[in-house]
């Protein structure tokens, strides 16, 4: 049986980084990936453009995006942070650019180009890669992992790194194997749940506006007349509800609120102006369109795609002359612009989840090295750890930082 210094299970961004940086320390490294090629999920990321990282270079500020657990990431972020990620790709011929919300993407090209850099990195570092190789079982003895049994045979190693990702988008190879092994070997598992998911709504008109982008809007999550969460930015309607960055980022709060009872979303399509000011604007528009059809007035206030919906929901006849619109009708129209109410019927599951929240408990990992506190020759990296960030490149940065740290710690420790 062939023996390696380090075996890494999972050829996603975290496993690739761990493998490449470990091998650069001069140790023998085997990377095992069940798919035909590495990076199946990365290729889907950022709608195929790959939001590689976030432009926030200050580790403290970046770590705040991860909530309570964020502080544990500081060593990883100080060791390999956002500037390191950016120079890693740029030095390998992939210039990056920053877009709205600090989202960093390849300047030209797409996720495929990011994966090409990673594939080349594995090769240049001298990593031995076996693809189409599913790890089925881990053998252990005396508090140490010893052998991996795979569909391509068995291999032994002195150290092991688990980077098998979460449970979302199972077609990318993420079936929770790493969670099972971590639990079997005595690690606490924080219950995994689908996170950053689209929301289902009771309103069936969303299918009429499928994929229509709502820009610069504000959405509030409401329960028992209280605001549970609020975000400004972009969203889009889907066949069954609503998705997009601000929805994904509030989906955990929506999921938790649903456990307590009914949840509504309120869309403010004109968040830059107060309700009073927007009412004045409506009055001015109605006066200046006095003899024109109500439908014409809406052209000044709404994208074309939304006009039929607003006509229906306002209950005002499209042919009604603007001077005949009553105060009650205007008030109804105002509420559609400033607080369009949507009823949440559920949140999506793993099939549509961008990431999995929960995972191997931070209690059982020394986050200064990514070393397991339970198994003396085991390390963890990437999404399988109990860390989840919002959209905007945060989750891939976790993979680069923890992958680097796990790989170098295992190689030098
Ligand atoms: C649609 C979508 C879009 C996204 N967009 C972004 C984005 O733009 N920016 C961002 O920061 N994040 C994004 N994410 C999240 C990001 O892609 C993940 O957080 C990241 O891929 C996790 O990397 P990982 O290496 O930990 O795990 P993964 O990428 O999931 O890789 C784990 C690998 O382990 C392999 N594996 C599992 N079990 C075994 C086994 N038993 N034997 C062998 N191999 C195994 C799997 O096949 C898989 O290739 C997106 C996610 C999705 C689903």
PDB file of N, CA and C in Angstrom, residues 57-119:
ATOM      1  N   UNK A  57     -10.075  44.070   3.571  1.00  0.00           N
ATOM      2  CA  UNK A  57      -8.745  43.515   3.847  1.00  0.00           C
ATOM      3  C   UNK A  57      -8.437  43.411   5.335  1.00  0.00           C
ATOM      4  N   UNK A  58      -9.214  44.107   6.164  1.00  0.00           N
ATOM      5  CA  UNK A  58      -8.955  44.091   7.606  1.00  0.00           C
ATOM      6  C   UNK A  58      -9.538  42.804   8.207  1.00  0.00           C
ATOM      7  N   UNK A  59      -8.684  41.888   8.697  1.00  0.00           N
ATOM      8  CA  UNK A  59      -9.191  40.606   9.204  1.00  0.00           C
ATOM      9  C   UNK A  59     -10.284  40.786  10.258  1.00  0.00           C
ATOM     10  N   UNK A  60     -10.138  41.803  11.119  1.00  0.00           N
ATOM     11  CA  UNK A  60     -11.143  41.986  12.188  1.00  0.00           C
ATOM     12  C   UNK A  60     -12.504  42.302  11.583  1.00  0.00           C
ATOM     13  N   UNK A  61     -12.503  43.256  10.631  1.00  0.00           N
ATOM     14  CA  UNK A  61     -13.782  43.643  10.017  1.00  0.00           C
ATOM     15  C   UNK A  61     -14.358  42.475   9.219  1.00  0.00           C
ATOM     16  N   UNK A  62     -13.489  41.771   8.488  1.00  0.00           N
ATOM     17  CA  UNK A  62     -13.976  40.646   7.680  1.00  0.00           C
ATOM     18  C   UNK A  62     -14.594  39.574   8.580  1.00  0.00           C
ATOM     19  N   UNK A  63     -13.933  39.335   9.722  1.00  0.00           N
ATOM     20  CA  UNK A  63     -14.405  38.249  10.603  1.00  0.00           C
ATOM     21  C   UNK A  63     -15.776  38.569  11.205  1.00  0.00           C
ATOM     22  N   UNK A  64     -16.100  39.873  11.304  1.00  0.00           N
ATOM     23  CA  UNK A  64     -17.410  40.244  11.884  1.00  0.00           C
ATOM     24  C   UNK A  64     -18.574  39.719  11.042  1.00  0.00           C
ATOM     25  N   UNK A  65     -18.327  39.516   9.749  1.00  0.00           N
ATOM     26  CA  UNK A  65     -19.398  39.022   8.876  1.00  0.00           C
ATOM     27  C   UNK A  65     -19.826  37.606   9.259  1.00  0.00           C
ATOM     28  N   UNK A  66     -19.017  36.917  10.070  1.00  0.00           N
ATOM     29  CA  UNK A  66     -19.326  35.526  10.428  1.00  0.00           C
ATOM     30  C   UNK A  66     -20.017  35.417  11.781  1.00  0.00           C
ATOM     31  N   UNK A  67     -20.453  36.581  12.305  1.00  0.00           N
ATOM     32  CA  UNK A  67     -21.205  36.566  13.564  1.00  0.00           C
ATOM     33  C   UNK A  67     -20.356  36.117  14.731  1.00  0.00           C
ATOM     34  N   UNK A  68     -21.017  35.439  15.660  1.00  0.00           N
ATOM     35  CA  UNK A  68     -20.385  35.042  16.932  1.00  0.00           C
ATOM     36  C   UNK A  68     -19.088  34.259  16.739  1.00  0.00           C
ATOM     37  N   UNK A  69     -19.067  33.376  15.746  1.00  0.00           N
ATOM     38  CA  UNK A  69     -17.908  32.497  15.534  1.00  0.00           C
ATOM     39  C   UNK A  69     -16.763  33.168  14.799  1.00  0.00           C
ATOM     40  N   UNK A  70     -17.006  34.377  14.305  1.00  0.00           N
ATOM     41  CA  UNK A  70     -16.039  35.042  13.424  1.00  0.00           C
ATOM     42  C   UNK A  70     -14.650  35.176  14.020  1.00  0.00           C
ATOM     43  N   UNK A  71     -14.589  35.477  15.322  1.00  0.00           N
ATOM     44  CA  UNK A  71     -13.278  35.731  15.965  1.00  0.00           C
ATOM     45  C   UNK A  71     -12.332  34.540  15.815  1.00  0.00           C
ATOM     46  N   UNK A  72     -12.903  33.335  15.769  1.00  0.00           N
ATOM     47  CA  UNK A  72     -12.053  32.144  15.692  1.00  0.00           C
ATOM     48  C   UNK A  72     -11.290  32.076  14.371  1.00  0.00           C
ATOM     49  N   UNK A  73     -11.732  32.872  13.396  1.00  0.00           N
ATOM     50  CA  UNK A  73     -11.095  32.851  12.076  1.00  0.00           C
ATOM     51  C   UNK A  73      -9.869  33.743  11.998  1.00  0.00           C
ATOM     52  N   UNK A  74      -9.640  34.533  13.072  1.00  0.00           N
ATOM     53  CA  UNK A  74      -8.619  35.584  12.958  1.00  0.00           C
ATOM     54  C   UNK A  74      -7.232  35.055  12.606  1.00  0.00           C
ATOM     55  N   UNK A  75      -6.784  33.960  13.245  1.00  0.00           N
ATOM     56  CA  UNK A  75      -5.441  33.449  12.922  1.00  0.00           C
ATOM     57  C   UNK A  75      -5.369  33.102  11.438  1.00  0.00           C
ATOM     58  N   UNK A  76      -6.390  32.395  10.953  1.00  0.00           N
ATOM     59  CA  UNK A  76      -6.388  31.998   9.538  1.00  0.00           C
ATOM     60  C   UNK A  76      -6.359  33.226   8.638  1.00  0.00           C
ATOM     61  N   UNK A  77      -7.125  34.268   9.011  1.00  0.00           N
ATOM     62  CA  UNK A  77      -7.177  35.467   8.167  1.00  0.00           C
ATOM     63  C   UNK A  77      -5.886  36.270   8.243  1.00  0.00           C
ATOM     64  N   UNK A  78      -5.239  36.286   9.410  1.00  0.00           N
ATOM     65  CA  UNK A  78      -3.950  36.992   9.504  1.00  0.00           C
ATOM     66  C   UNK A  78      -2.854  36.204   8.782  1.00  0.00           C
ATOM     67  N   UNK A  79      -2.990  34.874   8.757  1.00  0.00           N
ATOM     68  CA  UNK A  79      -1.969  34.038   8.103  1.00  0.00           C
ATOM     69  C   UNK A  79      -2.119  34.088   6.581  1.00  0.00           C
ATOM     70  N   UNK A  80      -3.341  33.970   6.113  1.00  0.00           N
ATOM     71  CA  UNK A  80      -3.592  34.041   4.665  1.00  0.00           C
ATOM     72  C   UNK A  80      -4.906  34.796   4.483  1.00  0.00           C
ATOM     73  N   UNK A  81      -4.798  36.101   4.262  1.00  0.00           N
ATOM     74  CA  UNK A  81      -5.997  36.948   4.204  1.00  0.00           C
ATOM     75  C   UNK A  81      -6.357  37.366   2.797  1.00  0.00           C
ATOM     76  N   UNK A  82      -7.237  38.343   2.731  1.00  0.00           N
ATOM     77  CA  UNK A  82      -7.735  38.815   1.431  1.00  0.00           C
ATOM     78  C   UNK A  82      -6.599  39.276   0.501  1.00  0.00           C
ATOM     79  N   UNK A  83      -5.614  40.082   0.987  1.00  0.00           N
ATOM     80  CA  UNK A  83      -4.542  40.501   0.072  1.00  0.00           C
ATOM     81  C   UNK A  83      -3.758  39.302  -0.472  1.00  0.00           C
ATOM     82  N   UNK A  84      -3.601  38.249   0.357  1.00  0.00           N
ATOM     83  CA  UNK A  84      -2.886  37.041  -0.111  1.00  0.00           C
ATOM     84  C   UNK A  84      -3.686  36.326  -1.200  1.00  0.00           C
ATOM     85  N   UNK A  85      -5.005  36.280  -0.998  1.00  0.00           N
ATOM     86  CA  UNK A  85      -5.850  35.629  -2.011  1.00  0.00           C
ATOM     87  C   UNK A  85      -5.735  36.377  -3.333  1.00  0.00           C
ATOM     88  N   UNK A  86      -5.829  37.708  -3.236  1.00  0.00           N
ATOM     89  CA  UNK A  86      -5.790  38.510  -4.465  1.00  0.00           C
ATOM     90  C   UNK A  86      -4.436  38.310  -5.163  1.00  0.00           C
ATOM     91  N   UNK A  87      -3.320  38.374  -4.388  1.00  0.00           N
ATOM     92  CA  UNK A  87      -2.035  38.206  -5.103  1.00  0.00           C
ATOM     93  C   UNK A  87      -1.855  36.771  -5.596  1.00  0.00           C
ATOM     94  N   UNK A  88      -2.411  35.779  -4.872  1.00  0.00           N
ATOM     95  CA  UNK A  88      -2.305  34.393  -5.360  1.00  0.00           C
ATOM     96  C   UNK A  88      -2.828  34.303  -6.804  1.00  0.00           C
ATOM     97  N   UNK A  89      -4.026  34.842  -7.032  1.00  0.00           N
ATOM     98  CA  UNK A  89      -4.619  34.714  -8.374  1.00  0.00           C
ATOM     99  C   UNK A  89      -3.961  35.661  -9.376  1.00  0.00           C
ATOM    100  N   UNK A  90      -3.667  36.880  -8.928  1.00  0.00           N
ATOM    101  CA  UNK A  90      -3.110  37.849  -9.884  1.00  0.00           C
ATOM    102  C   UNK A  90      -1.708  37.431 -10.325  1.00  0.00           C
ATOM    103  N   UNK A  91      -0.907  36.889  -9.373  1.00  0.00           N
ATOM    104  CA  UNK A  91       0.446  36.447  -9.757  1.00  0.00           C
ATOM    105  C   UNK A  91       0.407  35.261 -10.706  1.00  0.00           C
ATOM    106  N   UNK A  92      -0.720  34.572 -10.750  1.00  0.00           N
ATOM    107  CA  UNK A  92      -0.845  33.421 -11.655  1.00  0.00           C
ATOM    108  C   UNK A  92      -1.633  33.800 -12.906  1.00  0.00           C
ATOM    109  N   UNK A  93      -1.670  35.089 -13.193  1.00  0.00           N
ATOM    110  CA  UNK A  93      -2.220  35.554 -14.473  1.00  0.00           C
ATOM    111  C   UNK A  93      -3.722  35.731 -14.500  1.00  0.00           C
ATOM    112  N   UNK A  94      -4.370  35.872 -13.322  1.00  0.00           N
ATOM    113  CA  UNK A  94      -5.826  36.097 -13.317  1.00  0.00           C
ATOM    114  C   UNK A  94      -6.126  37.408 -12.575  1.00  0.00           C
ATOM    115  N   UNK A  95      -6.114  38.541 -13.270  1.00  0.00           N
ATOM    116  CA  UNK A  95      -6.403  39.808 -12.591  1.00  0.00           C
ATOM    117  C   UNK A  95      -7.834  39.825 -12.051  1.00  0.00           C
ATOM    118  N   UNK A  96      -8.004  40.460 -10.890  1.00  0.00           N
ATOM    119  CA  UNK A  96      -9.316  40.502 -10.242  1.00  0.00           C
ATOM    120  C   UNK A  96      -9.808  41.945 -10.204  1.00  0.00           C
ATOM    121  N   UNK A  97     -11.118  42.113 -10.039  1.00  0.00           N
ATOM    122  CA  UNK A  97     -11.669  43.465  -9.896  1.00  0.00           C
ATOM    123  C   UNK A  97     -12.750  43.447  -8.821  1.00  0.00           C
ATOM    124  N   UNK A  98     -12.940  44.615  -8.189  1.00  0.00           N
ATOM    125  CA  UNK A  98     -13.926  44.701  -7.111  1.00  0.00           C
ATOM    126  C   UNK A  98     -15.202  45.336  -7.634  1.00  0.00           C
ATOM    127  N   UNK A  99     -16.322  44.705  -7.291  1.00  0.00           N
ATOM    128  CA  UNK A  99     -17.626  45.245  -7.702  1.00  0.00           C
ATOM    129  C   UNK A  99     -18.410  45.662  -6.465  1.00  0.00           C
ATOM    130  N   UNK A 100     -19.649  46.048  -6.677  1.00  0.00           N
ATOM    131  CA  UNK A 100     -20.545  46.491  -5.611  1.00  0.00           C
ATOM    132  C   UNK A 100     -20.488  45.558  -4.396  1.00  0.00           C
ATOM    133  N   UNK A 101     -20.496  46.154  -3.203  1.00  0.00           N
ATOM    134  CA  UNK A 101     -20.508  45.362  -1.977  1.00  0.00           C
ATOM    135  C   UNK A 101     -19.170  44.686  -1.711  1.00  0.00           C
ATOM    136  N   UNK A 102     -18.103  45.177  -2.370  1.00  0.00           N
ATOM    137  CA  UNK A 102     -16.773  44.605  -2.134  1.00  0.00           C
ATOM    138  C   UNK A 102     -16.602  43.226  -2.747  1.00  0.00           C
ATOM    139  N   UNK A 103     -17.508  42.847  -3.640  1.00  0.00           N
ATOM    140  CA  UNK A 103     -17.397  41.512  -4.246  1.00  0.00           C
ATOM    141  C   UNK A 103     -16.241  41.501  -5.252  1.00  0.00           C
ATOM    142  N   UNK A 104     -15.307  40.561  -5.075  1.00  0.00           N
ATOM    143  CA  UNK A 104     -14.133  40.494  -5.954  1.00  0.00           C
ATOM    144  C   UNK A 104     -14.320  39.343  -6.952  1.00  0.00           C
ATOM    145  N   UNK A 105     -14.235  39.683  -8.233  1.00  0.00           N
ATOM    146  CA  UNK A 105     -14.412  38.705  -9.323  1.00  0.00           C
ATOM    147  C   UNK A 105     -13.191  38.728 -10.244  1.00  0.00           C
ATOM    148  N   UNK A 106     -13.022  37.680 -11.068  1.00  0.00           N
ATOM    149  CA  UNK A 106     -12.018  37.796 -12.135  1.00  0.00           C
ATOM    150  C   UNK A 106     -12.385  38.998 -13.021  1.00  0.00           C
ATOM    151  N   UNK A 107     -11.359  39.783 -13.400  1.00  0.00           N
ATOM    152  CA  UNK A 107     -11.623  40.987 -14.200  1.00  0.00           C
ATOM    153  C   UNK A 107     -12.227  40.600 -15.550  1.00  0.00           C
ATOM    154  N   UNK A 108     -11.587  39.615 -16.181  1.00  0.00           N
ATOM    155  CA  UNK A 108     -12.169  39.019 -17.388  1.00  0.00           C
ATOM    156  C   UNK A 108     -12.291  37.535 -17.047  1.00  0.00           C
ATOM    157  N   UNK A 109     -13.072  36.838 -17.798  1.00  0.00           N
ATOM    158  CA  UNK A 109     -13.140  35.397 -17.525  1.00  0.00           C
ATOM    159  C   UNK A 109     -14.148  35.058 -16.448  1.00  0.00           C
ATOM    160  N   UNK A 110     -14.047  33.826 -15.954  1.00  0.00           N
ATOM    161  CA  UNK A 110     -15.121  33.312 -15.109  1.00  0.00           C
ATOM    162  C   UNK A 110     -14.587  32.257 -14.137  1.00  0.00           C
ATOM    163  N   UNK A 111     -15.545  31.526 -13.526  1.00  0.00           N
ATOM    164  CA  UNK A 111     -15.163  30.515 -12.533  1.00  0.00           C
ATOM    165  C   UNK A 111     -14.240  29.447 -13.140  1.00  0.00           C
ATOM    166  N   UNK A 112     -14.431  29.153 -14.421  1.00  0.00           N
ATOM    167  CA  UNK A 112     -13.584  28.166 -15.096  1.00  0.00           C
ATOM    168  C   UNK A 112     -12.123  28.602 -15.073  1.00  0.00           C
ATOM    169  N   UNK A 113     -11.887  29.904 -15.207  1.00  0.00           N
ATOM    170  CA  UNK A 113     -10.505  30.408 -15.181  1.00  0.00           C
ATOM    171  C   UNK A 113      -9.920  30.318 -13.769  1.00  0.00           C
ATOM    172  N   UNK A 114     -10.761  30.530 -12.758  1.00  0.00           N
ATOM    173  CA  UNK A 114     -10.305  30.383 -11.362  1.00  0.00           C
ATOM    174  C   UNK A 114      -9.890  28.925 -11.154  1.00  0.00           C
ATOM    175  N   UNK A 115     -10.723  27.991 -11.638  1.00  0.00           N
ATOM    176  CA  UNK A 115     -10.420  26.573 -11.449  1.00  0.00           C
ATOM    177  C   UNK A 115      -9.146  26.182 -12.202  1.00  0.00           C
ATOM    178  N   UNK A 116      -8.931  26.798 -13.384  1.00  0.00           N
ATOM    179  CA  UNK A 116      -7.698  26.485 -14.144  1.00  0.00           C
ATOM    180  C   UNK A 116      -6.472  26.865 -13.325  1.00  0.00           C
ATOM    181  N   UNK A 117      -6.526  28.026 -12.659  1.00  0.00           N
ATOM    182  CA  UNK A 117      -5.392  28.450 -11.815  1.00  0.00           C
ATOM    183  C   UNK A 117      -5.179  27.402 -10.720  1.00  0.00           C
ATOM    184  N   UNK A 118      -6.277  26.939 -10.125  1.00  0.00           N
ATOM    185  CA  UNK A 118      -6.163  25.972  -9.027  1.00  0.00           C
ATOM    186  C   UNK A 118      -5.610  24.628  -9.536  1.00  0.00           C
ATOM    187  N   UNK A 119      -6.073  24.199 -10.711  1.00  0.00           N
ATOM    188  CA  UNK A 119      -5.588  22.933 -11.278  1.00  0.00           C
ATOM    189  C   UNK A 119      -4.075  23.017 -11.512  1.00  0.00           C
TER     190      UNK A 119
END
